[in-house]
Short mmCIF file of N, CA, C and O in Angstrom, two decimals:
data_model
loop_
_atom_site.label_atom_id
_atom_site.label_comp_id
_atom_site.label_asym_id
_atom_site.label_seq_id
_atom_site.Cartn_x
_atom_site.Cartn_y
_atom_site.Cartn_z
N MET A 25 1.07 -2.19 -6.19
CA MET A 25 0.92 -0.93 -5.49
C MET A 25 2.19 -0.67 -4.69
O MET A 25 2.69 -1.56 -4.01
N LYS A 26 2.75 0.52 -4.80
CA LYS A 26 3.98 0.83 -4.09
C LYS A 26 3.72 1.87 -3.00
O LYS A 26 2.71 2.56 -3.02
N LEU A 27 4.63 1.93 -2.07
CA LEU A 27 4.49 2.88 -0.97
C LEU A 27 4.65 4.31 -1.48
O LEU A 27 5.41 4.56 -2.42
N PRO A 28 3.95 5.26 -0.87
CA PRO A 28 4.04 6.65 -1.31
C PRO A 28 5.40 7.26 -1.02
O PRO A 28 6.07 6.87 -0.06
N SER A 29 5.80 8.22 -1.85
CA SER A 29 7.09 8.87 -1.65
C SER A 29 6.96 10.34 -1.22
O SER A 29 7.89 10.89 -0.65
N ARG A 30 5.84 10.98 -1.51
CA ARG A 30 5.64 12.37 -1.09
C ARG A 30 5.34 12.43 0.40
O ARG A 30 4.72 11.53 0.96
N TRP A 31 5.76 13.51 1.06
CA TRP A 31 5.67 13.58 2.52
C TRP A 31 4.23 13.51 3.03
O TRP A 31 3.96 12.83 4.02
N LEU A 32 3.30 14.20 2.41
CA LEU A 32 1.92 14.19 2.89
C LEU A 32 1.28 12.81 2.71
O LEU A 32 0.60 12.31 3.61
N ASN A 33 1.55 12.19 1.59
CA ASN A 33 1.03 10.84 1.34
C ASN A 33 1.64 9.84 2.32
O ASN A 33 0.96 8.92 2.79
N LYS A 34 2.93 10.02 2.64
CA LYS A 34 3.58 9.14 3.62
C LYS A 34 2.95 9.29 4.99
O LYS A 34 2.69 8.30 5.67
N ILE A 35 2.71 10.53 5.40
CA ILE A 35 2.10 10.79 6.71
C ILE A 35 0.73 10.15 6.80
O ILE A 35 0.40 9.48 7.78
N LEU A 36 -0.10 10.34 5.78
CA LEU A 36 -1.43 9.76 5.78
C LEU A 36 -1.36 8.23 5.80
O LEU A 36 -2.11 7.57 6.54
N PHE A 37 -0.46 7.67 5.02
CA PHE A 37 -0.32 6.21 4.97
C PHE A 37 0.09 5.66 6.33
O PHE A 37 -0.52 4.70 6.84
N TYR A 38 1.10 6.24 6.95
CA TYR A 38 1.58 5.71 8.22
C TYR A 38 0.61 5.98 9.37
O TYR A 38 0.49 5.15 10.28
N CYS A 39 -0.12 7.09 9.33
CA CYS A 39 -1.18 7.31 10.33
C CYS A 39 -2.28 6.25 10.19
O CYS A 39 -2.77 5.71 11.18
N GLY A 40 -2.66 5.97 8.97
CA GLY A 40 -3.68 4.94 8.73
C GLY A 40 -3.20 3.56 9.14
O GLY A 40 -3.94 2.80 9.76
N LEU A 41 -1.96 3.24 8.83
CA LEU A 41 -1.40 1.94 9.20
C LEU A 41 -1.32 1.80 10.72
O LEU A 41 -1.67 0.76 11.27
N THR A 42 -0.91 2.86 11.40
CA THR A 42 -0.84 2.85 12.86
C THR A 42 -2.24 2.71 13.45
O THR A 42 -2.44 1.94 14.39
N GLY A 43 -3.20 3.44 12.92
CA GLY A 43 -4.57 3.36 13.42
C GLY A 43 -5.19 1.99 13.24
O GLY A 43 -5.84 1.46 14.15
N LEU A 44 -4.98 1.39 12.07
CA LEU A 44 -5.51 0.04 11.84
C LEU A 44 -4.83 -0.99 12.73
O LEU A 44 -5.48 -1.90 13.25
N SER A 45 -3.52 -0.82 12.94
CA SER A 45 -2.81 -1.73 13.83
C SER A 45 -3.33 -1.62 15.26
O SER A 45 -3.54 -2.63 15.94
N PHE A 46 -3.55 -0.39 15.71
CA PHE A 46 -4.07 -0.18 17.05
C PHE A 46 -5.46 -0.80 17.19
O PHE A 46 -5.76 -1.44 18.21
N GLN A 47 -6.31 -0.61 16.21
CA GLN A 47 -7.66 -1.17 16.28
C GLN A 47 -7.62 -2.70 16.29
O GLN A 47 -8.40 -3.34 17.00
N LEU A 48 -6.72 -3.28 15.53
CA LEU A 48 -6.58 -4.73 15.52
C LEU A 48 -6.11 -5.24 16.88
O LEU A 48 -6.65 -6.22 17.42
N ILE A 49 -5.12 -4.58 17.46
CA ILE A 49 -4.62 -4.97 18.78
C ILE A 49 -5.70 -4.78 19.84
O ILE A 49 -5.91 -5.66 20.69
N ALA A 50 -6.41 -3.66 19.80
CA ALA A 50 -7.48 -3.41 20.78
C ALA A 50 -8.59 -4.45 20.66
O ALA A 50 -9.11 -4.92 21.68
N SER A 51 -8.93 -4.83 19.45
CA SER A 51 -9.96 -5.86 19.25
C SER A 51 -9.50 -7.19 19.81
O SER A 51 -10.28 -7.92 20.44
N GLY A 52 -8.24 -7.53 19.59
CA GLY A 52 -7.69 -8.78 20.11
C GLY A 52 -7.67 -8.81 21.63
O GLY A 52 -8.01 -9.82 22.26
N VAL A 53 -7.28 -7.70 22.25
CA VAL A 53 -7.24 -7.62 23.71
C VAL A 53 -8.65 -7.75 24.28
O VAL A 53 -8.87 -8.47 25.26
N MET A 54 -9.61 -7.06 23.66
CA MET A 54 -10.99 -7.15 24.14
C MET A 54 -11.53 -8.58 23.99
O MET A 54 -12.25 -9.07 24.86
N LEU A 55 -11.17 -9.23 22.90
CA LEU A 55 -11.61 -10.60 22.69
C LEU A 55 -11.01 -11.53 23.76
O LEU A 55 -11.70 -12.39 24.31
N LEU A 56 -9.73 -11.35 24.06
CA LEU A 56 -9.08 -12.17 25.08
C LEU A 56 -9.65 -11.93 26.48
O LEU A 56 -9.68 -12.84 27.30
N GLN A 57 -10.10 -10.71 26.74
CA GLN A 57 -10.68 -10.39 28.04
C GLN A 57 -12.15 -10.75 28.13
O GLN A 57 -12.76 -10.62 29.19
N GLY A 58 -12.73 -11.18 27.04
CA GLY A 58 -14.14 -11.57 27.04
C GLY A 58 -15.10 -10.41 26.97
O GLY A 58 -16.29 -10.56 27.25
N GLN A 59 -14.63 -9.24 26.58
CA GLN A 59 -15.50 -8.08 26.44
C GLN A 59 -16.03 -8.02 25.02
O GLN A 59 -15.42 -8.52 24.08
N SER A 60 -17.17 -7.36 24.87
CA SER A 60 -17.74 -7.23 23.53
C SER A 60 -17.52 -5.82 23.01
O SER A 60 -17.40 -4.87 23.78
N ARG A 61 -17.47 -5.72 21.68
CA ARG A 61 -17.33 -4.41 21.05
C ARG A 61 -18.67 -3.70 21.07
O ARG A 61 -19.72 -4.32 21.11
N GLU A 62 -18.63 -2.36 21.02
CA GLU A 62 -19.87 -1.60 20.98
C GLU A 62 -20.59 -1.82 19.65
O GLU A 62 -20.06 -2.42 18.73
N LEU A 63 -21.79 -1.31 19.57
CA LEU A 63 -22.65 -1.56 18.42
C LEU A 63 -22.02 -1.07 17.11
O LEU A 63 -22.12 -1.72 16.09
N HIS A 64 -21.38 0.06 17.12
CA HIS A 64 -20.83 0.65 15.89
C HIS A 64 -19.31 0.48 15.84
O HIS A 64 -18.58 1.43 15.63
N TRP A 65 -18.82 -0.73 16.01
CA TRP A 65 -17.39 -0.98 16.03
C TRP A 65 -16.73 -0.64 14.69
O TRP A 65 -15.58 -0.23 14.64
N TRP A 66 -17.44 -0.78 13.58
CA TRP A 66 -16.88 -0.51 12.25
C TRP A 66 -16.52 0.96 12.07
O TRP A 66 -15.65 1.30 11.29
N PHE A 67 -17.17 1.85 12.84
CA PHE A 67 -16.92 3.28 12.72
C PHE A 67 -15.48 3.62 13.12
O PHE A 67 -14.88 4.54 12.58
N HIS A 68 -14.90 2.86 14.04
CA HIS A 68 -13.54 3.12 14.50
C HIS A 68 -12.50 2.70 13.47
O HIS A 68 -11.35 3.12 13.54
N TRP A 69 -12.88 1.88 12.51
CA TRP A 69 -11.97 1.45 11.47
C TRP A 69 -12.02 2.38 10.25
O TRP A 69 -11.12 2.33 9.40
N ALA A 70 -13.03 3.24 10.17
CA ALA A 70 -13.22 4.07 8.97
C ALA A 70 -12.11 5.10 8.79
O ALA A 70 -11.56 5.24 7.70
N ALA A 71 -11.78 5.86 9.83
CA ALA A 71 -10.78 6.92 9.70
C ALA A 71 -9.40 6.39 9.33
O ALA A 71 -8.77 6.90 8.40
N PRO A 72 -8.89 5.36 10.02
CA PRO A 72 -7.58 4.84 9.60
C PRO A 72 -7.59 4.25 8.19
O PRO A 72 -6.63 4.40 7.44
N LEU A 73 -8.69 3.63 7.81
CA LEU A 73 -8.79 3.05 6.47
C LEU A 73 -8.78 4.14 5.40
O LEU A 73 -8.11 4.01 4.38
N VAL A 74 -9.48 5.24 5.65
CA VAL A 74 -9.49 6.36 4.70
C VAL A 74 -8.09 6.97 4.59
O VAL A 74 -7.62 7.27 3.49
N CYS A 75 -7.39 7.13 5.71
CA CYS A 75 -6.03 7.66 5.67
C CYS A 75 -5.11 6.73 4.88
O CYS A 75 -4.29 7.19 4.10
N LEU A 76 -5.26 5.45 5.09
CA LEU A 76 -4.45 4.47 4.37
C LEU A 76 -4.72 4.56 2.87
O LEU A 76 -3.78 4.56 2.06
N LEU A 77 -5.97 4.67 2.50
CA LEU A 77 -6.32 4.77 1.08
C LEU A 77 -5.85 6.09 0.48
O LEU A 77 -5.42 6.13 -0.67
N TRP A 78 -5.92 7.18 1.24
CA TRP A 78 -5.43 8.47 0.75
C TRP A 78 -3.94 8.40 0.44
O TRP A 78 -3.45 9.06 -0.46
N GLY A 79 -3.21 7.61 1.21
CA GLY A 79 -1.78 7.49 0.97
C GLY A 79 -1.42 6.55 -0.17
O GLY A 79 -0.39 6.71 -0.79
N LEU A 80 -2.28 5.56 -0.45
CA LEU A 80 -1.94 4.53 -1.44
C LEU A 80 -2.57 4.71 -2.81
O LEU A 80 -1.92 4.47 -3.82
N VAL A 81 -3.83 5.08 -2.87
CA VAL A 81 -4.56 5.12 -4.14
C VAL A 81 -4.25 6.43 -4.87
O VAL A 81 -4.52 7.51 -4.36
N PRO A 82 -3.67 6.34 -6.07
CA PRO A 82 -3.27 7.56 -6.78
C PRO A 82 -4.41 8.56 -7.02
O PRO A 82 -4.19 9.76 -6.98
N ALA A 83 -5.61 8.08 -7.26
CA ALA A 83 -6.72 8.99 -7.52
C ALA A 83 -7.13 9.78 -6.27
O ALA A 83 -7.71 10.86 -6.39
N LEU A 84 -6.80 9.29 -5.10
CA LEU A 84 -7.19 9.95 -3.85
C LEU A 84 -6.06 10.75 -3.21
O LEU A 84 -6.29 11.47 -2.25
N GLN A 85 -4.85 10.64 -3.72
CA GLN A 85 -3.70 11.28 -3.09
C GLN A 85 -3.80 12.80 -3.18
O GLN A 85 -4.15 13.36 -4.20
N LEU A 86 -3.47 13.44 -2.05
CA LEU A 86 -3.51 14.90 -2.01
C LEU A 86 -2.31 15.51 -2.71
O LEU A 86 -2.38 16.62 -3.22
N GLN A 87 -1.18 14.82 -2.70
CA GLN A 87 0.01 15.23 -3.46
C GLN A 87 0.25 14.15 -4.51
O GLN A 87 0.44 12.99 -4.16
N GLN A 88 0.22 14.52 -5.76
CA GLN A 88 0.40 13.53 -6.83
C GLN A 88 1.84 13.02 -6.80
O GLN A 88 2.79 13.79 -6.71
N GLU A 89 1.97 11.70 -6.87
CA GLU A 89 3.29 11.07 -6.90
C GLU A 89 3.92 11.27 -8.27
O GLU A 89 3.20 11.36 -9.27
N PRO A 90 5.23 11.35 -8.33
CA PRO A 90 5.87 11.46 -9.65
C PRO A 90 5.64 10.21 -10.47
O PRO A 90 5.60 9.10 -9.93
N ALA A 91 5.44 10.39 -11.75
CA ALA A 91 5.17 9.26 -12.64
C ALA A 91 6.41 8.41 -12.80
O ALA A 91 7.54 8.91 -12.87
N GLU A 92 6.21 7.09 -12.86
CA GLU A 92 7.34 6.18 -13.08
C GLU A 92 7.69 6.18 -14.57
O GLU A 92 6.81 6.19 -15.42
N ARG A 93 8.95 6.15 -14.84
CA ARG A 93 9.39 6.11 -16.24
C ARG A 93 9.49 4.67 -16.70
O ARG A 93 9.91 3.79 -15.98
N ASP A 94 9.08 4.44 -17.93
CA ASP A 94 9.17 3.09 -18.50
C ASP A 94 10.62 2.75 -18.76
O ASP A 94 11.38 3.56 -19.29
N LYS A 95 11.00 1.53 -18.41
CA LYS A 95 12.39 1.12 -18.60
C LYS A 95 12.50 0.15 -19.73
O LYS A 95 11.68 -0.61 -20.04
#
């Protein structure tokens, strides 16, 4: 799987990557502080994950990536 090259796919990919990174850091900080996550913690991971998939998976991309030529 390669990184997207179209601008919209890039934006979605990097927004998703940033969101997942933030959720991972927030979970780690809460764990270190001894706090517990709310009941629906998985809901906060859904939006960044969907953005990440929209940027990476060709069937879900809003702008189709150019086809690679066989070498």
